[in-house]
Short mmCIF file of C-alpha atoms in Angstrom, two decimals:
data_model
loop_
_atom_site.label_atom_id
_atom_site.label_comp_id
_atom_site.label_asym_id
_atom_site.label_seq_id
_atom_site.Cartn_x
_atom_site.Cartn_y
_atom_site.Cartn_z
CA UNK A 203 -268.73 94.63 225.86
CA UNK A 204 -265.13 94.24 225.55
CA UNK A 205 -262.36 95.75 227.50
CA UNK A 206 -258.50 95.46 226.49
CA UNK A 207 -255.03 96.28 227.91
CA UNK A 208 -254.06 96.15 224.01
CA UNK A 209 -255.37 98.88 221.35
CA UNK A 210 -258.73 98.51 220.13
CA UNK A 211 -258.25 99.47 216.39
CA UNK A 212 -261.74 98.96 215.42
CA UNK A 213 -265.04 98.23 217.07
CA UNK A 214 -269.12 98.53 216.50
CA UNK A 215 -272.19 96.10 216.85
CA UNK A 216 -273.71 93.91 214.41
CA UNK A 217 -277.36 94.40 214.44
CA UNK A 218 -279.27 91.16 215.76
CA UNK A 219 -282.44 91.53 213.15
CA UNK A 220 -283.85 88.47 214.64
CA UNK A 221 -284.82 90.11 217.97
CA UNK A 222 -285.26 93.60 218.39
CA UNK A 223 -283.37 94.43 221.67
CA UNK A 224 -280.13 92.87 220.94
CA UNK A 225 -276.92 93.57 218.97
CA UNK A 226 -273.48 91.45 218.94
CA UNK A 227 -270.50 94.11 220.11
CA UNK A 228 -267.21 93.52 218.27
CA UNK A 229 -263.84 94.94 218.60
CA UNK A 230 -260.56 94.29 216.47
CA UNK A 231 -257.57 94.32 219.04
CA UNK A 232 -254.02 94.96 217.79
CA UNK A 233 -252.16 92.53 219.86
CA UNK A 234 -248.44 91.81 219.82
CA UNK A 235 -247.76 89.71 216.81
CA UNK A 236 -248.75 89.46 213.07
CA UNK A 237 -252.48 88.87 213.44
CA UNK A 238 -255.36 90.88 215.10
CA UNK A 239 -257.55 89.39 217.54
CA UNK A 240 -261.39 89.84 216.87
CA UNK A 241 -263.66 89.61 220.16
CA UNK A 242 -267.39 89.19 219.90
CA UNK A 243 -269.49 89.95 223.33
CA UNK A 244 -272.94 87.83 222.89
CA UNK A 245 -276.13 87.59 224.80
CA UNK A 246 -278.70 84.84 222.93
CA UNK A 247 -282.35 84.69 224.07
CA UNK A 248 -283.32 83.06 227.56
CA UNK A 249 -285.24 80.04 228.22
CA UNK A 250 -285.76 76.30 227.32
CA UNK A 251 -288.97 76.87 225.34
CA UNK A 252 -289.21 75.46 222.19
CA UNK A 253 -289.54 78.79 220.75
CA UNK A 254 -286.50 80.45 222.57
CA UNK A 255 -284.36 77.41 221.05
CA UNK A 256 -285.23 78.13 217.79
CA UNK A 257 -284.53 81.98 218.55
CA UNK A 258 -280.77 80.65 219.78
CA UNK A 259 -280.77 78.82 216.96
CA UNK A 260 -281.47 81.93 214.43
CA UNK A 261 -279.14 84.49 216.24
CA UNK A 262 -276.15 81.67 215.84
CA UNK A 263 -276.57 81.62 212.07
CA UNK A 264 -276.64 85.38 211.65
CA UNK A 265 -273.42 85.77 213.93
CA UNK A 266 -271.83 83.36 211.58
CA UNK A 267 -272.99 85.07 208.35
CA UNK A 268 -271.31 88.49 210.30
CA UNK A 269 -268.19 86.67 211.00
CA UNK A 270 -267.65 85.15 207.63
CA UNK A 271 -268.26 88.53 205.92
CA UNK A 272 -266.17 90.46 208.34
CA UNK A 273 -263.51 88.65 210.13
CA UNK A 274 -260.27 87.78 208.10
CA UNK A 275 -259.89 83.90 208.25
CA UNK A 276 -256.24 84.27 209.01
CA UNK A 277 -256.88 86.46 212.46
CA UNK A 278 -257.81 85.05 215.83
CA UNK A 279 -261.43 84.94 216.91
CA UNK A 280 -263.02 84.84 220.52
CA UNK A 281 -266.69 84.64 221.19
CA UNK A 282 -268.17 84.96 224.77
CA UNK A 283 -270.68 86.39 227.01
CA UNK A 284 -274.19 84.51 228.17
CA UNK A 285 -275.48 82.11 225.58
CA UNK A 286 -278.25 81.11 227.76
CA UNK A 287 -277.93 77.47 226.55
CA UNK A 288 -279.37 74.65 228.54
CA UNK A 289 -277.49 71.75 226.82
CA UNK A 290 -273.79 71.70 225.60
CA UNK A 291 -275.24 70.02 222.38
CA UNK A 292 -277.98 72.83 221.62
CA UNK A 293 -278.39 73.70 218.04
CA UNK A 294 -277.04 76.94 218.39
CA UNK A 295 -273.70 75.54 219.61
CA UNK A 296 -273.86 73.17 216.61
CA UNK A 297 -273.90 75.89 214.15
CA UNK A 298 -271.43 78.07 215.91
CA UNK A 299 -269.19 75.00 215.72
CA UNK A 300 -268.48 75.58 211.98
CA UNK A 301 -266.31 78.69 213.23
CA UNK A 302 -265.39 77.94 216.48
CA UNK A 303 -264.58 75.29 218.74
CA UNK A 304 -267.16 73.90 221.20
CA UNK A 305 -266.35 70.42 222.03
CA UNK A 306 -265.12 69.42 225.74
CA UNK A 307 -262.73 69.89 227.67
CA UNK A 308 -264.75 72.88 229.49
CA UNK A 309 -263.45 75.58 232.21
CA UNK A 310 -264.92 74.32 235.55
CA UNK A 311 -264.58 75.19 239.62
CA UNK A 312 -262.10 73.69 241.61
CA UNK A 313 -265.13 70.94 242.06
CA UNK A 314 -265.37 69.85 238.78
CA UNK A 315 -268.68 71.81 237.89
CA UNK A 316 -268.76 73.45 234.39
CA UNK A 317 -272.36 75.02 235.25
CA UNK A 318 -272.13 78.98 235.29
CA UNK A 319 -275.61 80.18 236.09
CA UNK A 320 -276.14 81.37 239.92
CA UNK A 321 -277.85 77.95 241.10
CA UNK A 322 -274.89 76.22 239.41
CA UNK A 323 -277.53 73.76 237.36
CA UNK A 324 -277.25 75.48 234.00
CA UNK A 325 -274.08 75.86 231.41
CA UNK A 326 -274.98 79.60 230.31
CA UNK A 327 -271.77 81.17 229.73
CA UNK A 328 -269.52 80.68 227.31
CA UNK A 329 -265.80 81.81 225.68
CA UNK A 330 -265.20 80.03 222.59
CA UNK A 331 -261.94 80.39 220.23
CA UNK A 332 -261.51 79.42 216.64
CA UNK A 333 -259.71 76.23 216.12
CA UNK A 334 -256.07 77.98 215.67
CA UNK A 335 -256.41 80.17 218.64
CA UNK A 336 -258.01 77.00 220.63
CA UNK A 337 -254.99 75.06 220.01
CA UNK A 338 -253.00 77.95 221.85
CA UNK A 339 -255.06 77.62 225.23
CA UNK A 340 -252.61 77.44 228.07
CA UNK A 341 -253.54 76.93 231.85
CA UNK A 342 -255.13 79.68 233.70
CA UNK A 343 -253.09 80.66 236.66
CA UNK A 344 -254.15 82.28 239.88
CA UNK A 345 -251.62 82.61 242.59
CA UNK A 346 -249.84 78.97 243.01
CA UNK A 347 -253.32 77.41 241.21
CA UNK A 348 -253.17 76.34 237.97
CA UNK A 349 -256.65 75.34 235.87
CA UNK A 350 -255.58 73.41 232.80
CA UNK A 351 -258.62 74.21 230.50
CA UNK A 352 -259.84 77.28 232.44
CA UNK A 353 -261.95 78.45 234.95
CA UNK A 354 -265.51 78.59 236.32
CA UNK A 355 -264.99 81.21 239.31
CA UNK A 356 -267.58 81.13 241.95
CA UNK A 357 -266.34 82.52 245.25
CA UNK A 358 -268.51 80.17 247.22
CA UNK A 359 -266.02 77.37 246.49
CA UNK A 360 -262.92 78.92 245.39
CA UNK A 361 -260.26 78.43 247.56
CA UNK A 362 -258.00 80.09 248.73
CA UNK A 363 -259.87 83.32 248.55
CA UNK A 364 -256.48 85.01 249.68
CA UNK A 365 -255.63 84.56 245.73
CA UNK A 366 -258.11 87.02 244.77
CA UNK A 367 -258.12 89.57 247.67
CA UNK A 368 -260.23 91.83 248.19
CA UNK A 369 -263.42 89.08 246.93
CA UNK A 370 -265.35 87.57 249.65
CA UNK A 371 -266.93 84.54 249.78
CA UNK A 372 -270.37 85.61 249.52
CA UNK A 373 -269.62 87.77 246.59
CA UNK A 374 -271.00 85.17 243.70
CA UNK A 375 -274.37 84.82 245.63
CA UNK A 376 -275.41 88.21 246.43
CA UNK A 377 -279.30 89.14 245.48
CA UNK A 378 -279.60 89.34 241.68
CA UNK A 379 -276.53 87.33 240.87
CA UNK A 380 -277.24 85.45 237.77
CA UNK A 381 -273.92 84.13 236.08
CA UNK A 382 -270.56 82.97 237.41
CA UNK A 383 -267.32 84.65 235.24
CA UNK A 384 -265.85 82.11 232.73
CA UNK A 385 -261.88 82.83 232.54
CA UNK A 386 -259.61 81.16 229.65
CA UNK A 387 -256.11 81.87 228.57
CA UNK A 388 -254.19 81.79 225.22
CA UNK A 389 -250.65 82.14 224.59
CA UNK A 390 -250.55 84.04 221.78
CA UNK A 391 -246.95 84.35 219.73
CA UNK A 392 -245.42 87.23 219.86
CA UNK A 393 -241.65 86.46 218.99
CA UNK A 394 -240.89 90.15 217.93
CA UNK A 395 -241.65 91.21 221.28
CA UNK A 396 -239.73 88.09 222.90
CA UNK A 397 -236.34 89.43 224.21
CA UNK A 398 -233.73 86.78 226.09
CA UNK A 399 -230.90 87.91 228.38
CA UNK A 400 -228.60 85.74 230.65
CA UNK A 401 -226.66 87.05 233.44
CA UNK A 402 -223.77 85.16 235.49
CA UNK A 403 -223.53 84.78 239.17
CA UNK A 404 -220.03 84.38 239.06
CA UNK A 405 -218.51 86.95 236.92
CA UNK A 406 -214.95 85.83 237.87
CA UNK A 407 -215.19 82.91 236.26
CA UNK A 408 -217.68 83.72 233.87
CA UNK A 409 -218.13 87.59 233.21
CA UNK A 410 -221.54 88.76 231.94
CA UNK A 411 -219.71 89.91 228.44
CA UNK A 412 -218.65 86.25 228.01
CA UNK A 413 -222.54 84.99 227.75
CA UNK A 414 -223.63 85.40 224.10
CA UNK A 415 -227.30 84.90 223.31
CA UNK A 416 -228.01 84.48 219.65
CA UNK A 417 -230.71 83.16 217.36
CA UNK A 418 -234.15 84.40 216.99
CA UNK A 419 -237.84 83.48 217.32
CA UNK A 420 -238.30 80.48 219.82
CA UNK A 421 -234.78 79.00 219.09
CA UNK A 422 -231.92 80.76 221.02
CA UNK A 423 -228.80 79.64 221.79
CA UNK A 424 -226.44 80.81 225.02
CA UNK A 425 -222.97 80.43 224.50
CA UNK A 426 -221.04 80.63 227.51
CA UNK A 427 -217.06 81.07 227.60
CA UNK A 428 -215.48 81.11 231.05
CA UNK A 429 -212.48 83.23 231.76
CA UNK A 430 -209.14 81.41 230.99
CA UNK A 431 -206.75 79.38 233.91
CA UNK A 432 -210.13 80.00 236.11
CA UNK A 433 -211.92 76.99 237.41
CA UNK A 434 -215.08 76.68 239.67
CA UNK A 435 -219.14 77.02 239.12
CA UNK A 436 -221.31 79.85 238.13
CA UNK A 437 -225.00 79.72 238.12
CA UNK A 438 -226.14 81.42 234.75
CA UNK A 439 -229.69 82.65 234.61
CA UNK A 440 -231.54 83.25 231.57
CA UNK A 441 -234.40 85.48 231.33
CA UNK A 442 -237.08 85.51 228.63
CA UNK A 443 -239.29 88.50 228.12
CA UNK A 444 -242.43 88.92 225.69
CA UNK A 445 -243.76 92.55 226.58
CA UNK A 446 -246.42 90.82 228.72
CA UNK A 447 -244.79 88.12 231.37
CA UNK A 448 -241.09 87.34 232.33
CA UNK A 449 -240.20 83.69 232.73
CA UNK A 450 -236.53 82.75 234.38
CA UNK A 451 -234.55 79.65 234.45
CA UNK A 452 -230.69 78.45 235.80
CA UNK A 453 -228.10 76.18 235.02
CA UNK A 454 -224.78 75.72 236.46
CA UNK A 455 -221.55 75.64 234.20
CA UNK A 456 -218.95 73.84 235.99
CA UNK A 457 -215.20 74.41 234.92
CA UNK A 458 -212.82 71.89 236.13
CA UNK A 459 -208.96 71.89 235.68
CA UNK A 460 -207.32 70.74 232.45
CA UNK A 461 -204.94 67.93 233.14
CA UNK A 462 -201.70 67.71 230.80
CA UNK A 463 -203.21 64.60 229.37
CA UNK A 464 -206.61 66.61 228.01
CA UNK A 465 -204.14 68.90 226.33
CA UNK A 466 -202.56 66.19 223.87
CA UNK A 467 -202.88 65.75 220.51
CA UNK A 468 -203.36 61.86 221.43
CA UNK A 469 -206.29 62.08 223.99
CA UNK A 470 -207.97 65.01 221.71
CA UNK A 471 -207.84 62.56 218.63
CA UNK A 472 -209.14 59.57 220.68
CA UNK A 473 -205.62 57.78 219.82
CA UNK A 474 -205.38 58.44 216.08
CA UNK A 475 -202.44 58.62 214.05
CA UNK A 476 -200.71 62.09 214.08
CA UNK A 477 -200.74 63.13 210.47
CA UNK A 478 -200.76 66.67 208.71
CA UNK A 479 -204.81 67.03 208.31
CA UNK A 480 -205.20 65.68 212.08
CA UNK A 481 -202.75 68.28 213.27
CA UNK A 482 -204.06 70.99 211.57
CA UNK A 483 -207.40 70.20 213.07
CA UNK A 484 -206.08 69.86 216.45
CA UNK A 485 -203.75 73.11 216.29
CA UNK A 486 -206.25 75.48 214.37
CA UNK A 487 -209.81 76.48 214.63
CA UNK A 488 -210.91 75.14 218.17
CA UNK A 489 -212.23 71.69 217.01
CA UNK A 490 -213.36 69.70 220.02
CA UNK A 491 -212.36 66.69 218.57
CA UNK A 492 -211.00 64.89 215.36
CA UNK A 493 -214.18 64.14 214.22
CA UNK A 494 -216.18 67.11 215.52
CA UNK A 495 -217.26 69.71 212.98
CA UNK A 496 -217.20 72.46 215.28
CA UNK A 497 -214.20 74.30 214.32
CA UNK A 498 -213.69 77.66 212.81
CA UNK A 499 -212.03 78.35 209.75
CA UNK A 500 -209.42 80.91 209.56
CA UNK A 501 -210.26 84.28 207.90
CA UNK A 502 -207.89 86.30 205.70
CA UNK A 503 -208.21 90.04 204.75
CA UNK A 504 -205.83 92.92 203.57
CA UNK A 505 -205.93 95.65 205.66
CA UNK A 506 -204.21 98.95 206.13
CA UNK A 507 -201.67 97.34 203.45
CA UNK A 508 -201.28 94.11 205.63
CA UNK A 509 -201.70 90.68 204.90
CA UNK A 510 -203.79 89.53 207.95
CA UNK A 511 -204.95 85.86 208.98
CA UNK A 512 -206.89 85.54 211.84
CA UNK A 513 -207.82 82.15 213.57
CA UNK A 514 -208.51 80.42 216.38
CA UNK A 515 -205.19 78.50 218.07
CA UNK A 516 -204.70 75.85 220.69
CA UNK A 517 -202.33 77.30 223.76
CA UNK A 518 -202.66 74.40 225.97
CA UNK A 519 -200.17 72.55 224.66
CA UNK A 520 -196.70 73.32 225.17
CA UNK A 521 -195.17 71.15 222.57
CA UNK A 522 -197.54 72.97 220.06
CA UNK A 523 -196.26 75.67 217.95
CA UNK A 524 -198.35 77.88 215.66
CA UNK A 525 -196.84 80.65 213.59
CA UNK A 526 -197.42 82.67 210.51
CA UNK A 527 -194.82 82.23 207.75
CA UNK A 528 -194.22 85.23 205.24
CA UNK A 529 -192.52 84.75 201.83
CA UNK A 530 -192.42 86.79 198.62
CA UNK A 531 -191.85 83.48 196.63
CA UNK A 532 -194.20 80.60 196.87
CA UNK A 533 -191.32 78.41 195.74
CA UNK A 534 -189.56 79.56 199.34
CA UNK A 535 -192.22 77.08 201.16
CA UNK A 536 -191.01 74.07 199.44
CA UNK A 537 -187.10 75.18 199.95
CA UNK A 538 -187.43 76.53 203.26
CA UNK A 539 -185.17 79.50 202.52
CA UNK A 540 -186.38 83.28 202.67
CA UNK A 541 -189.27 82.35 204.88
CA UNK A 542 -190.18 84.65 207.63
CA UNK A 543 -191.81 83.56 211.09
CA UNK A 544 -194.51 85.72 212.03
CA UNK A 545 -196.02 85.27 215.86
CA UNK A 546 -199.34 85.65 216.24
CA UNK A 547 -201.01 88.44 218.64
CA UNK A 548 -204.11 87.86 220.71
CA UNK A 549 -207.18 89.97 219.69
CA UNK A 550 -209.52 91.89 222.05
CA UNK A 551 -212.34 89.53 221.18
CA UNK A 552 -212.13 86.40 222.53
CA UNK A 553 -216.30 85.35 222.56
CA UNK A 554 -216.77 81.98 221.46
CA UNK A 555 -213.33 80.67 222.19
CA UNK A 556 -213.01 77.66 223.69
CA UNK A 557 -210.95 77.05 226.75
CA UNK A 558 -207.30 76.39 225.93
CA UNK A 559 -207.60 78.12 222.62
CA UNK A 560 -206.85 82.03 221.71
CA UNK A 561 -207.96 83.96 218.68
CA UNK A 562 -204.91 85.66 217.18
CA UNK A 563 -203.95 87.44 214.02
CA UNK A 564 -201.00 87.16 212.09
CA UNK A 565 -199.94 89.86 209.66
CA UNK A 566 -197.25 91.02 207.48
CA UNK A 567 -196.75 94.45 205.45
CA UNK A 568 -197.42 93.91 201.81
CA UNK A 569 -194.57 96.47 201.30
CA UNK A 570 -193.22 97.21 198.06
CA UNK A 571 -192.60 93.70 197.05
CA UNK A 572 -194.43 92.69 193.68
CA UNK A 573 -195.51 89.53 195.51
CA UNK A 574 -196.13 88.49 199.15
CA UNK A 575 -197.59 85.77 200.86
CA UNK A 576 -198.39 84.28 204.48
CA UNK A 577 -199.82 81.02 205.67
CA UNK A 578 -200.25 79.47 209.07
CA UNK A 579 -197.33 76.66 210.07
CA UNK A 580 -198.06 74.19 213.06
CA UNK A 581 -195.66 71.99 214.19
CA UNK A 582 -195.74 69.30 217.56
CA UNK A 583 -192.94 68.30 219.50
CA UNK A 584 -192.80 64.57 219.81
CA UNK A 585 -189.85 64.70 222.19
CA UNK A 586 -190.45 62.97 225.36
CA UNK A 587 -191.99 59.14 225.70
CA UNK A 588 -194.54 58.80 222.84
CA UNK A 589 -195.77 55.56 221.22
CA UNK A 590 -194.55 55.10 217.59
CA UNK A 591 -195.29 52.26 215.35
CA UNK A 592 -192.58 51.21 212.94
CA UNK A 593 -191.97 48.36 210.18
CA UNK A 594 -189.02 45.87 210.23
CA UNK A 595 -187.97 43.98 207.50
CA UNK A 596 -186.51 40.16 207.45
CA UNK A 597 -183.87 39.05 204.85
CA UNK A 598 -186.76 37.97 202.75
CA UNK A 599 -188.04 41.61 202.43
CA UNK A 600 -191.26 40.66 204.51
CA UNK A 601 -192.32 43.38 206.95
CA UNK A 602 -193.40 42.97 210.60
CA UNK A 603 -194.64 45.91 212.80
CA UNK A 604 -192.83 47.02 215.79
CA UNK A 605 -193.87 49.26 218.68
CA UNK A 606 -191.13 51.74 220.60
CA UNK A 607 -192.78 53.47 223.68
CA UNK A 608 -195.38 51.60 224.90
CA UNK A 609 -196.31 51.85 228.51
CA UNK A 610 -193.82 49.71 230.62
CA UNK A 611 -195.05 47.55 233.20
CA UNK A 612 -198.22 44.95 234.52
CA UNK A 613 -201.01 44.19 232.19
CA UNK A 614 -203.53 41.56 232.24
CA UNK A 615 -201.33 39.89 229.82
CA UNK A 616 -198.08 40.01 231.37
CA UNK A 617 -195.45 42.59 231.88
CA UNK A 618 -194.80 45.25 228.96
CA UNK A 619 -191.88 46.86 227.91
CA UNK A 620 -191.18 50.48 226.34
CA UNK A 621 -188.31 49.08 224.10
CA UNK A 622 -188.57 48.42 220.68
CA UNK A 623 -190.72 45.17 219.86
CA UNK A 624 -192.54 42.84 217.35
CA UNK A 625 -196.18 43.24 218.28
CA UNK A 626 -198.77 40.43 217.75
CA UNK A 627 -202.60 39.61 217.02
CA UNK A 628 -204.44 36.99 219.05
CA UNK A 629 -206.45 34.68 217.19
CA UNK A 630 -209.29 34.79 219.72
CA UNK A 631 -210.04 38.50 219.92
CA UNK A 632 -213.11 39.63 217.70
CA UNK A 633 -213.26 43.07 219.32
CA UNK A 634 -211.08 46.17 220.29
CA UNK A 635 -210.78 44.62 223.51
CA UNK A 636 -208.07 42.40 224.64
CA UNK A 637 -208.92 38.75 225.80
CA UNK A 638 -205.72 36.95 226.68
CA UNK A 639 -204.78 36.95 230.39
CA UNK A 640 -201.99 35.56 231.53
CA UNK A 641 -198.04 36.54 231.97
CA UNK A 642 -196.43 35.81 228.59
CA UNK A 643 -198.34 38.22 226.29
CA UNK A 644 -198.46 42.02 227.43
CA UNK A 645 -200.88 44.33 226.09
CA UNK A 646 -199.32 47.42 223.98
CA UNK A 647 -200.79 50.41 225.88
CA UNK A 648 -200.08 53.95 224.39
CA UNK A 649 -198.51 56.71 225.77
CA UNK A 650 -198.08 60.38 224.73
CA UNK A 651 -198.54 60.85 221.05
CA UNK A 652 -199.06 57.92 218.66
CA UNK A 653 -197.36 58.00 215.51
CA UNK A 654 -196.22 55.76 212.53
CA UNK A 655 -193.17 55.21 210.40
CA UNK A 656 -193.41 55.98 206.67
CA UNK A 657 -193.68 52.21 205.66
CA UNK A 658 -196.74 51.80 208.11
CA UNK A 659 -200.32 52.09 206.24
CA UNK A 660 -202.08 49.97 208.61
CA UNK A 661 -205.11 51.58 210.67
CA UNK A 662 -203.70 52.71 214.17
CA UNK A 663 -206.11 53.83 216.89
CA UNK A 664 -206.30 52.81 220.29
CA UNK A 665 -209.29 51.65 222.69
CA UNK A 666 -210.96 53.44 225.54
CA UNK A 667 -208.27 51.66 227.81
CA UNK A 668 -205.47 53.27 225.77
CA UNK A 669 -204.60 49.88 224.14
CA UNK A 670 -203.28 49.73 220.76
CA UNK A 671 -205.15 48.83 217.88
CA UNK A 672 -204.08 47.74 214.34
CA UNK A 673 -206.90 47.56 212.32
CA UNK A 674 -209.09 47.62 215.06
CA UNK A 675 -207.89 44.37 216.84
CA UNK A 676 -205.27 44.44 219.97
CA UNK A 677 -201.89 44.26 219.94
CA UNK A 678 -199.84 42.37 221.90
CA UNK A 679 -195.94 42.09 222.71
CA UNK A 680 -194.27 38.57 223.49
CA UNK A 681 -191.88 38.45 226.72
CA UNK A 682 -189.57 35.77 224.86
CA UNK A 683 -188.56 38.59 222.24
CA UNK A 684 -185.63 39.86 224.16
CA UNK A 685 -184.66 42.29 221.21
CA UNK A 686 -185.93 44.02 218.53
CA UNK A 687 -184.33 41.58 215.68
CA UNK A 688 -186.92 38.82 217.01
CA UNK A 689 -190.09 37.65 216.32
CA UNK A 690 -189.62 34.11 217.37
CA UNK A 691 -193.44 33.15 218.49
CA UNK A 692 -195.37 33.45 215.20
CA UNK A 693 -198.10 30.89 214.99
CA UNK A 694 -201.89 30.36 214.31
CA UNK A 695 -202.86 31.55 217.52
CA UNK A 696 -200.32 34.61 217.75
CA UNK A 697 -200.25 36.02 214.02
CA UNK A 698 -197.63 38.85 213.47
CA UNK A 699 -198.57 42.10 211.79
CA UNK A 700 -197.64 43.04 208.45
CA UNK A 701 -197.33 46.86 207.81
CA UNK A 702 -200.55 47.40 206.11
CA UNK A 703 -202.06 45.23 209.44
CA UNK A 704 -202.50 41.92 207.77
CA UNK A 705 -202.06 39.13 209.80
CA UNK A 706 -199.09 36.48 208.76
CA UNK A 707 -198.39 33.12 210.63
CA UNK A 708 -195.39 33.07 208.72
CA UNK A 709 -192.36 33.96 210.77
CA UNK A 710 -189.25 35.90 209.50
CA UNK A 711 -186.36 34.86 207.79
CA UNK A 712 -183.44 35.71 209.84
CA UNK A 713 -183.04 38.88 212.09
CA UNK A 714 -185.43 41.78 211.90
CA UNK A 715 -183.96 45.01 210.77
#
């Protein structure tokens, strides 16, 4: 027979015409998912006599015919019962292998025995699945035990019996007992029933409302947004339920204090030169770095007579200002006259907004004007100590790069100054790491924001130690340059840098201006 916790939507018995007292009981079960499960209960002719071997082969052939005629190829199929087989290579199993997987590995007991009769000497009993379902086999779990390929249950060898209470050790050996139970498990996808939820163990740091589960099927994303200005740890518990079983796992979110350096453009951009493209990405959208694509574009709307821009803006840098600018004539943006400043208003929805940012709206009334416009403007004050690369010229018009605001103090090349000085390459450097050591050629270490003068077209970055890189090579000062007007150390070993980053071994004509 067939017993199911899921609805049996159709059932019956296919007549076994090869023998007078047998039939194949079947049931079509509406399991979760887009496929039905067909289960057929069988009882083939016993004994190992030649005639009975032939009889089981005939029954198997008829069973295959019934399945092919009645079971849709896309549905799942299981056969179970007493096959009375004396060998795992019997012809009836070969016949059934056209539709079902009959190859090892087979279910075994804890002693490794796959035989299923009372004396545990013959392999009578089977649970066979068609190939797709067989590929979904999952370990049978009983208590803390797990059986990778299923289980032949014999109470005389199973341990601990407390896992299957009230079963007694003698139950499988009672008078008249002929067979052991064969158990297999299959993990059938039922994604429409899968629900995933998450909760926080520290709602002060991460409220449950700040944990968003998105996606569908087996691809889910958990987005966690800590509360602003909070630090600490929170254990996040993620729970999945498929209508039958429940599974949970945890991970820990650690929120560390944000140091002032972490909110500077230079740190965020990896030392890239400040320009309008980098500033807009830094200030608006919440991108995690200059090269990341995780920023969110602002949205625009005309709502209730107001022009509205909604954007994620950076709020953790006191030197940064992001405002709206409203005009009635686009020419006003260029002239700077007739521009109305519009401050942003935080929205109630801050889900998914990165730490150090806020989602804000910038709006202006459409009013009675024939035209009205609004845009976002970001500005970054470079007041304080910052590093600037500029170009000086000699009397012949040749350019020489100079740096102002480098980190003053000892380096492995000597003692640097923050005053404006000419910068040099070291011919032996082949990577972004400076190789000179001594006292005459200090490294140029960037501090604060890194920016470039209008004439500078060289590629300016910094390495992981903060050393200024011009076109990828480390920059040095020379302690013999007493002012910004000199570049008196130009040589083959120490070429100077032009405005475009190229090297020159020709010193300046006269003083630099």
